[in-house]
Amino acid sequence: MNISRFFILRPVATTLLMLALFFSGLLVWRLLPVSALPQVDYPIIQIYTFQPGANPDTVQRTITSPLEREMGKIAGLKQMSSSSSVGASVITLQFELSAELGIVEQEVQSALSTASSKLPNDLPTPPIYRKVNPADVPVITLAISSDTLPLTTVYDMVDTRVAQKLSQLSGVGMVSLAGGQRPAIRVQMNPSALAAFKLSTEDVRAAISAANANQPKGSFDGPYRSTMLDANDQMRSVADYENLILRWNNGAPIRLKDVAQVIEGSEDRYMAAWADSQSAILVNIQRQPNANVIEVADQIKKILPELQQNLPDNVHIRVLTDRTESIRSSIKDVQKELVFAVCLVVLVTFLFLRNFAATLIPSVAVPLSIIGTFVLMYFLGFSVNNLTLMALTIATGFVVDDAIVMLENIARHRESGESMLQAALKGSKEIGFTLISLTVSLIAVLIPLLFMGDVVGRLFHEFAVTLAAAIAISLLVSLTLTPMMCAYLLKDSAKHTEKTSRWNLDCVIGHYAKLLQWVLRHQTLTLMVMFATVVLAGLLYWFIPKGFFPVQDNGVIQVVTEAPDQISFQAMSERQHALANVILKDPAVASLSSFIGIDANNPKLSNGRILINLKPHAERDQAAEVIARLREDFAQVQGIKGWMQPVQELSIEDKISRTQYQLSLTAPKAQLLEQWTPKLVQALAQHAAFVEVTSEDSGQGLQAYIEVNRDAAARLGLSVEDISLALQNLFAQRQIATLYTQSNQYRIVLELDPKLTQGIEALNQTYIHNKQGQAILLSAVATIVQQHAPIILQHQSQFPAVGISFNLAKDVSLGEAIEAIEQVRQNLDLPPELDLQLQGAAAAFKNSQQHTLWLVIAAIVTMYIVLGMLYESFIHPITILSTLPSAAIGALLALFMVNQPLDMIALIGIILLIGLVKKNGIMMVDFALAAQRNQGLSAEQAIYQAALLRFRPILMTTLAALVGAIPLMLASGSGAELRQPLGIVMVGGLLLSQVLTLFTTPVVYLFFDGLKQDQDKSVVSNQAGTCE
């Protein structure tokens, strides 16, 4: 059966079919979304609860623990961690990747409803939750500032005018504001004035709450008309609050302004953000899942002039961070590499064929296969990203293989004097099964990639399917368009042959023939060498360092800042600002954003964040060099540290960390952590594999502990609740009422005059009022002790935990670091109740390493099964697969020579090599079997003839695949670190396998043929003995 016959005899139909495929691909290309990496939906949910003024222990006991107990009952929960800090509880729930986010959200909502009755009644807002995807970093960050207006006014404008507009754009997901300057009315009480008027803080709170009634009033509905009811029950300005009457005293009103200062301020005074060195409101804009990141960014930039027009002239908007710049640069670089690879493949084809028409025939398969793949990508919902483009780039060397093999076989018949049509019909029929074998076995090796678990499997799913689609389409082109073009374009065969001969290819084949004869005379030696390559491949795999994903330079550096735990907000602000100024002086820095304050990612006031935007690659050093330079500059700023790491497109961490890798240490009791954490950190820091080892422990802040004398308090008519409420009203930024407007809502915040809260002395002048209105000094009923206390409490799986962060020393792989961690654990002899676990990328790497060897074995077994089914043989697949050790050695040696670890990208390259290098064996074995079957040749004659006949297509296809990988190996620019390992592995593996397999495959073929003959003789002998 000749599959190609119909297409050869119907050239118009074949041409139109290919044109339809080509133009369909061009059409959908513009519709494909663009992103840095494939979309991976991490089933992570974070729950935030805020209670201003509450200390970490109170937050832990009254908020975090009740929520943890309910959340821990949710099915499919993989890991639960929490942090309780001053006024904030953050719980992170990480579910299995297979979990349905919609169902998970419903269960989380149900657990929140169940836990609500166990939470404090005075929470400003109920607990809120949101989905968290570590990979969904803001697409664009805007900085909005003013030289004249207060930031509270700017925040209000941004919240009501800018954020709303941005949220309405197609593809825009969450729009969040950073800077903490949400407007509020702050009532700052004077305790001396309160005592003079015999007013308590609760009297003030109750009066303000009662004066802010905003209830529905109803309406009249008469016989002819209806009338709505309304009243001035809502105070709307500072003046209204200032004139609020708290009490009448001897016929004279006591107004709020008599005992407090009322100002327009911010809801939380302990937050601040800067753009470069100017205070600003930061607008972080994320995209929706599967949205085109480039289109989203372009829409945002397009609407900025309109947004600017809606703001006063003294309010300025600018793009501070644009993450699409690195994505655009990376995609552009990969596209250039793709075009370069196509040109190299075509050039190699021409150098072999030395005929424009003959070169055109297989070259057409390259753009057709790649552009046709876009159609399948569109219908499968894939995006144009670094991995899919990398698959297409590496495919340029694959997709031309089938066309070259088809062309070469047809050309061989033309050289024998047959007509173009007869040569095309005969050659295509002869080679069709071989092409199907080549393609199916190559696609088969990609099947295990589709079943990889965890994040790695999700990432490489699009890579594997895209590559398989390109290879499958190339088979379609090679069985249809290629033989049809040969039937009508493959002319001047004699001249072509003569030119090829003059190019000394026949001379090369002659030398190969002599070497092959020598090898066939020394088969035992060859088999020993081959066995040695298997052992060497195993040793190389054992000793070569293992890694996860390459660290990329995407032009953004994240800095986590840390000051002493006892630092005040004002001092932290000054030191953060000083550090930012040092960063801005570096010539590689374009801009930065800076933030301090407690939020979902910043658990302590002594911590801050800085995001550094670097200049384009051509204008600066590598990110690692910039980090090293800044690390020295940071020493100039006293009282604050900065931990830096380049921001990665692939992020698996569920929180912002100081360094690239994390551990967690969990214990049933906090005392164990306090005892062993310093020892573990010290041991890791002293190990040569680690740098910048630090623990994210609870810290020790200053605490004024108020020990109430209950007997004395009761004697003076005070309860503990009276004291607690008074302290909350004075020091906790208590939100006591809400001001409703047409467009927004604003909090009324009650507090002590900030001038009186500079230290512990404020407690000595604090008055508590009993039920009779008597003012009693707090010091009369309580003793105030200054002590140290944790400023953050961390839990994992409801047990006390501490995070440990570390970076790798130079030339140390992640695999070596994990082995070092295990060694340190054993040397320290940690108690069994202490649980040391890898987190984030380190945990994902360890999980992937457990499946790496099985993944390679699965690829080999899958290929064996497919080849066995194609050849209906148990032996011939082994002959074909004997080419694999040489490819593994070449790949691992290439990595070793350039000092690259065997990471996940390199591993994918080795799996591709498994599918690629076996084509040499398939082409030889296929022709040898046909020669034995049709010409009656012996096994040695058949494999010798097949090796010589297939030498030219083997050399051409191998060189085509090799030059297709060269652009990846030589990649530069944004994201090049992700592409280089694949190119290095492909080039190294193909170079060595090309040399070795041309000689080992014939020997293995003869070895198994000899075994088969011996077995046949034994069977015949046994049958003869039975007959006698």
PDB file of N, CA and C in Angstrom, residues 232-290:
ATOM      1  N   ASN A 232     -30.362  63.975  58.485  1.00  0.00           N
ATOM      2  CA  ASN A 232     -28.932  64.280  58.563  1.00  0.00           C
ATOM      3  C   ASN A 232     -28.278  63.446  59.674  1.00  0.00           C
ATOM      4  N   ASP A 233     -28.479  62.116  59.575  1.00  0.00           N
ATOM      5  CA  ASP A 233     -27.959  61.232  60.621  1.00  0.00           C
ATOM      6  C   ASP A 233     -26.530  60.775  60.333  1.00  0.00           C
ATOM      7  N   GLN A 234     -25.925  61.307  59.294  1.00  0.00           N
ATOM      8  CA  GLN A 234     -24.553  60.933  58.952  1.00  0.00           C
ATOM      9  C   GLN A 234     -23.676  62.176  58.959  1.00  0.00           C
ATOM     10  N   MET A 235     -22.642  62.159  59.766  1.00  0.00           N
ATOM     11  CA  MET A 235     -21.691  63.271  59.758  1.00  0.00           C
ATOM     12  C   MET A 235     -20.702  63.053  58.616  1.00  0.00           C
ATOM     13  N   ARG A 236     -20.399  64.135  57.860  1.00  0.00           N
ATOM     14  CA  ARG A 236     -19.668  63.964  56.608  1.00  0.00           C
ATOM     15  C   ARG A 236     -18.359  64.750  56.541  1.00  0.00           C
ATOM     16  N   SER A 237     -18.010  65.484  57.577  1.00  0.00           N
ATOM     17  CA  SER A 237     -16.796  66.293  57.506  1.00  0.00           C
ATOM     18  C   SER A 237     -16.121  66.342  58.866  1.00  0.00           C
ATOM     19  N   VAL A 238     -14.876  66.818  58.838  1.00  0.00           N
ATOM     20  CA  VAL A 238     -14.129  66.984  60.084  1.00  0.00           C
ATOM     21  C   VAL A 238     -14.844  67.964  61.002  1.00  0.00           C
ATOM     22  N   ALA A 239     -15.396  69.025  60.441  1.00  0.00           N
ATOM     23  CA  ALA A 239     -16.095  70.030  61.259  1.00  0.00           C
ATOM     24  C   ALA A 239     -17.293  69.418  61.965  1.00  0.00           C
ATOM     25  N   ASP A 240     -18.016  68.540  61.263  1.00  0.00           N
ATOM     26  CA  ASP A 240     -19.159  67.874  61.904  1.00  0.00           C
ATOM     27  C   ASP A 240     -18.717  67.095  63.131  1.00  0.00           C
ATOM     28  N   TYR A 241     -17.607  66.395  63.006  1.00  0.00           N
ATOM     29  CA  TYR A 241     -17.126  65.588  64.125  1.00  0.00           C
ATOM     30  C   TYR A 241     -16.583  66.490  65.240  1.00  0.00           C
ATOM     31  N   GLU A 242     -15.905  67.532  64.876  1.00  0.00           N
ATOM     32  CA  GLU A 242     -15.352  68.417  65.897  1.00  0.00           C
ATOM     33  C   GLU A 242     -16.457  69.013  66.777  1.00  0.00           C
ATOM     34  N   ASN A 243     -17.598  69.301  66.185  1.00  0.00           N
ATOM     35  CA  ASN A 243     -18.689  69.942  66.915  1.00  0.00           C
ATOM     36  C   ASN A 243     -19.658  68.949  67.551  1.00  0.00           C
ATOM     37  N   LEU A 244     -19.318  67.681  67.438  1.00  0.00           N
ATOM     38  CA  LEU A 244     -20.169  66.667  68.056  1.00  0.00           C
ATOM     39  C   LEU A 244     -20.200  66.861  69.575  1.00  0.00           C
ATOM     40  N   ILE A 245     -21.399  66.930  70.146  1.00  0.00           N
ATOM     41  CA  ILE A 245     -21.547  67.092  71.609  1.00  0.00           C
ATOM     42  C   ILE A 245     -21.474  65.719  72.266  1.00  0.00           C
ATOM     43  N   LEU A 246     -20.511  65.579  73.147  1.00  0.00           N
ATOM     44  CA  LEU A 246     -20.340  64.334  73.872  1.00  0.00           C
ATOM     45  C   LEU A 246     -21.221  64.293  75.131  1.00  0.00           C
ATOM     46  N   ARG A 247     -21.340  65.452  75.798  1.00  0.00           N
ATOM     47  CA  ARG A 247     -22.104  65.517  77.048  1.00  0.00           C
ATOM     48  C   ARG A 247     -22.363  66.998  77.354  1.00  0.00           C
ATOM     49  N   TRP A 248     -23.432  67.233  78.138  1.00  0.00           N
ATOM     50  CA  TRP A 248     -23.690  68.590  78.684  1.00  0.00           C
ATOM     51  C   TRP A 248     -23.166  68.627  80.104  1.00  0.00           C
ATOM     52  N   ASN A 249     -22.455  69.685  80.414  1.00  0.00           N
ATOM     53  CA  ASN A 249     -21.880  69.834  81.746  1.00  0.00           C
ATOM     54  C   ASN A 249     -22.267  71.220  82.285  1.00  0.00           C
ATOM     55  N   ASN A 250     -23.186  71.214  83.281  1.00  0.00           N
ATOM     56  CA  ASN A 250     -23.687  72.472  83.855  1.00  0.00           C
ATOM     57  C   ASN A 250     -24.229  73.407  82.780  1.00  0.00           C
ATOM     58  N   GLY A 251     -24.976  72.827  81.849  1.00  0.00           N
ATOM     59  CA  GLY A 251     -25.624  73.632  80.810  1.00  0.00           C
ATOM     60  C   GLY A 251     -24.741  74.000  79.659  1.00  0.00           C
ATOM     61  N   ALA A 252     -23.461  73.600  79.711  1.00  0.00           N
ATOM     62  CA  ALA A 252     -22.535  73.890  78.610  1.00  0.00           C
ATOM     63  C   ALA A 252     -22.171  72.584  77.893  1.00  0.00           C
ATOM     64  N   PRO A 253     -22.124  72.627  76.570  1.00  0.00           N
ATOM     65  CA  PRO A 253     -21.810  71.394  75.836  1.00  0.00           C
ATOM     66  C   PRO A 253     -20.322  71.090  75.886  1.00  0.00           C
ATOM     67  N   ILE A 254     -20.001  69.829  76.001  1.00  0.00           N
ATOM     68  CA  ILE A 254     -18.609  69.360  75.844  1.00  0.00           C
ATOM     69  C   ILE A 254     -18.520  68.739  74.450  1.00  0.00           C
ATOM     70  N   ARG A 255     -17.815  69.378  73.590  1.00  0.00           N
ATOM     71  CA  ARG A 255     -17.730  68.913  72.208  1.00  0.00           C
ATOM     72  C   ARG A 255     -16.473  68.045  72.029  1.00  0.00           C
ATOM     73  N   LEU A 256     -16.482  67.296  70.939  1.00  0.00           N
ATOM     74  CA  LEU A 256     -15.361  66.387  70.669  1.00  0.00           C
ATOM     75  C   LEU A 256     -14.054  67.157  70.526  1.00  0.00           C
ATOM     76  N   LYS A 257     -14.093  68.354  69.945  1.00  0.00           N
ATOM     77  CA  LYS A 257     -12.866  69.131  69.763  1.00  0.00           C
ATOM     78  C   LYS A 257     -12.286  69.609  71.090  1.00  0.00           C
ATOM     79  N   ASP A 258     -13.073  69.536  72.170  1.00  0.00           N
ATOM     80  CA  ASP A 258     -12.558  69.920  73.479  1.00  0.00           C
ATOM     81  C   ASP A 258     -11.646  68.859  74.076  1.00  0.00           C
ATOM     82  N   VAL A 259     -11.820  67.629  73.650  1.00  0.00           N
ATOM     83  CA  VAL A 259     -11.045  66.536  74.253  1.00  0.00           C
ATOM     84  C   VAL A 259     -10.204  65.780  73.228  1.00  0.00           C
ATOM     85  N   ALA A 260     -10.318  66.146  71.952  1.00  0.00           N
ATOM     86  CA  ALA A 260      -9.593  65.413  70.908  1.00  0.00           C
ATOM     87  C   ALA A 260      -9.362  66.310  69.705  1.00  0.00           C
ATOM     88  N   GLN A 261      -8.371  65.931  68.941  1.00  0.00           N
ATOM     89  CA  GLN A 261      -8.117  66.590  67.668  1.00  0.00           C
ATOM     90  C   GLN A 261      -8.673  65.699  66.564  1.00  0.00           C
ATOM     91  N   VAL A 262      -9.465  66.263  65.664  1.00  0.00           N
ATOM     92  CA  VAL A 262     -10.062  65.507  64.561  1.00  0.00           C
ATOM     93  C   VAL A 262      -9.377  65.944  63.269  1.00  0.00           C
ATOM     94  N   ILE A 263      -8.793  64.989  62.552  1.00  0.00           N
ATOM     95  CA  ILE A 263      -8.057  65.316  61.331  1.00  0.00           C
ATOM     96  C   ILE A 263      -8.425  64.347  60.215  1.00  0.00           C
ATOM     97  N   GLU A 264      -8.154  64.760  59.003  1.00  0.00           N
ATOM     98  CA  GLU A 264      -8.212  63.851  57.865  1.00  0.00           C
ATOM     99  C   GLU A 264      -6.839  63.185  57.740  1.00  0.00           C
ATOM    100  N   GLY A 265      -6.833  61.893  57.820  1.00  0.00           N
ATOM    101  CA  GLY A 265      -5.569  61.162  57.755  1.00  0.00           C
ATOM    102  C   GLY A 265      -5.749  59.865  57.001  1.00  0.00           C
ATOM    103  N   SER A 266      -4.875  58.931  57.287  1.00  0.00           N
ATOM    104  CA  SER A 266      -4.948  57.625  56.630  1.00  0.00           C
ATOM    105  C   SER A 266      -5.505  56.590  57.594  1.00  0.00           C
ATOM    106  N   GLU A 267      -6.049  55.538  57.001  1.00  0.00           N
ATOM    107  CA  GLU A 267      -6.649  54.475  57.808  1.00  0.00           C
ATOM    108  C   GLU A 267      -5.598  53.746  58.634  1.00  0.00           C
ATOM    109  N   ASP A 268      -4.419  53.571  58.058  1.00  0.00           N
ATOM    110  CA  ASP A 268      -3.327  52.898  58.768  1.00  0.00           C
ATOM    111  C   ASP A 268      -2.072  53.740  58.622  1.00  0.00           C
ATOM    112  N   ARG A 269      -1.587  54.265  59.733  1.00  0.00           N
ATOM    113  CA  ARG A 269      -0.415  55.134  59.697  1.00  0.00           C
ATOM    114  C   ARG A 269       0.878  54.359  59.492  1.00  0.00           C
ATOM    115  N   TYR A 270       0.809  53.033  59.606  1.00  0.00           N
ATOM    116  CA  TYR A 270       2.028  52.229  59.573  1.00  0.00           C
ATOM    117  C   TYR A 270       2.216  51.522  58.237  1.00  0.00           C
ATOM    118  N   MET A 271       1.987  52.229  57.152  1.00  0.00           N
ATOM    119  CA  MET A 271       2.259  51.738  55.805  1.00  0.00           C
ATOM    120  C   MET A 271       2.784  52.894  54.969  1.00  0.00           C
ATOM    121  N   ALA A 272       3.704  52.587  54.053  1.00  0.00           N
ATOM    122  CA  ALA A 272       4.232  53.622  53.159  1.00  0.00           C
ATOM    123  C   ALA A 272       4.829  52.956  51.931  1.00  0.00           C
ATOM    124  N   ALA A 273       4.791  53.677  50.809  1.00  0.00           N
ATOM    125  CA  ALA A 273       5.375  53.187  49.565  1.00  0.00           C
ATOM    126  C   ALA A 273       6.046  54.343  48.839  1.00  0.00           C
ATOM    127  N   TRP A 274       7.060  54.004  48.054  1.00  0.00           N
ATOM    128  CA  TRP A 274       7.795  55.006  47.288  1.00  0.00           C
ATOM    129  C   TRP A 274       8.015  54.510  45.864  1.00  0.00           C
ATOM    130  N   ALA A 275       8.015  55.437  44.925  1.00  0.00           N
ATOM    131  CA  ALA A 275       8.480  55.178  43.565  1.00  0.00           C
ATOM    132  C   ALA A 275       9.792  55.925  43.419  1.00  0.00           C
ATOM    133  N   ASP A 276      10.882  55.160  43.288  1.00  0.00           N
ATOM    134  CA  ASP A 276      12.221  55.732  43.389  1.00  0.00           C
ATOM    135  C   ASP A 276      12.353  56.361  44.776  1.00  0.00           C
ATOM    136  N   SER A 277      12.493  57.683  44.879  1.00  0.00           N
ATOM    137  CA  SER A 277      12.638  58.311  46.196  1.00  0.00           C
ATOM    138  C   SER A 277      11.431  59.172  46.561  1.00  0.00           C
ATOM    139  N   GLN A 278      10.352  59.080  45.782  1.00  0.00           N
ATOM    140  CA  GLN A 278       9.169  59.901  46.024  1.00  0.00           C
ATOM    141  C   GLN A 278       8.030  59.051  46.574  1.00  0.00           C
ATOM    142  N   SER A 279       7.361  59.567  47.606  1.00  0.00           N
ATOM    143  CA  SER A 279       6.198  58.861  48.145  1.00  0.00           C
ATOM    144  C   SER A 279       5.132  58.743  47.059  1.00  0.00           C
ATOM    145  N   ALA A 280       4.511  57.581  46.992  1.00  0.00           N
ATOM    146  CA  ALA A 280       3.563  57.336  45.898  1.00  0.00           C
ATOM    147  C   ALA A 280       2.581  56.253  46.285  1.00  0.00           C
ATOM    148  N   ILE A 281       1.503  56.174  45.502  1.00  0.00           N
ATOM    149  CA  ILE A 281       0.572  55.055  45.564  1.00  0.00           C
ATOM    150  C   ILE A 281       0.943  54.114  44.417  1.00  0.00           C
ATOM    151  N   LEU A 282       1.181  52.869  44.732  1.00  0.00           N
ATOM    152  CA  LEU A 282       1.552  51.880  43.720  1.00  0.00           C
ATOM    153  C   LEU A 282       0.320  51.086  43.312  1.00  0.00           C
ATOM    154  N   VAL A 283       0.090  50.980  42.026  1.00  0.00           N
ATOM    155  CA  VAL A 283      -1.048  50.232  41.482  1.00  0.00           C
ATOM    156  C   VAL A 283      -0.499  48.983  40.807  1.00  0.00           C
ATOM    157  N   ASN A 284      -0.730  47.820  41.412  1.00  0.00           N
ATOM    158  CA  ASN A 284      -0.269  46.545  40.860  1.00  0.00           C
ATOM    159  C   ASN A 284      -1.398  45.897  40.064  1.00  0.00           C
ATOM    160  N   ILE A 285      -1.133  45.618  38.799  1.00  0.00           N
ATOM    161  CA  ILE A 285      -2.166  45.106  37.890  1.00  0.00           C
ATOM    162  C   ILE A 285      -1.776  43.705  37.445  1.00  0.00           C
ATOM    163  N   GLN A 286      -2.628  42.739  37.746  1.00  0.00           N
ATOM    164  CA  GLN A 286      -2.406  41.363  37.320  1.00  0.00           C
ATOM    165  C   GLN A 286      -3.355  41.020  36.181  1.00  0.00           C
ATOM    166  N   ARG A 287      -2.979  40.016  35.414  1.00  0.00           N
ATOM    167  CA  ARG A 287      -3.831  39.583  34.302  1.00  0.00           C
ATOM    168  C   ARG A 287      -4.697  38.400  34.731  1.00  0.00           C
ATOM    169  N   GLN A 288      -5.754  38.167  33.968  1.00  0.00           N
ATOM    170  CA  GLN A 288      -6.589  36.997  34.182  1.00  0.00           C
ATOM    171  C   GLN A 288      -5.876  35.760  33.636  1.00  0.00           C
ATOM    172  N   PRO A 289      -6.212  34.563  34.155  1.00  0.00           N
ATOM    173  CA  PRO A 289      -5.593  33.346  33.606  1.00  0.00           C
ATOM    174  C   PRO A 289      -5.832  33.238  32.108  1.00  0.00           C
ATOM    175  N   ASN A 290      -4.773  32.844  31.386  1.00  0.00           N
ATOM    176  CA  ASN A 290      -4.807  32.614  29.934  1.00  0.00           C
ATOM    177  C   ASN A 290      -5.000  33.889  29.107  1.00  0.00           C
TER     178      ASN A 290
END
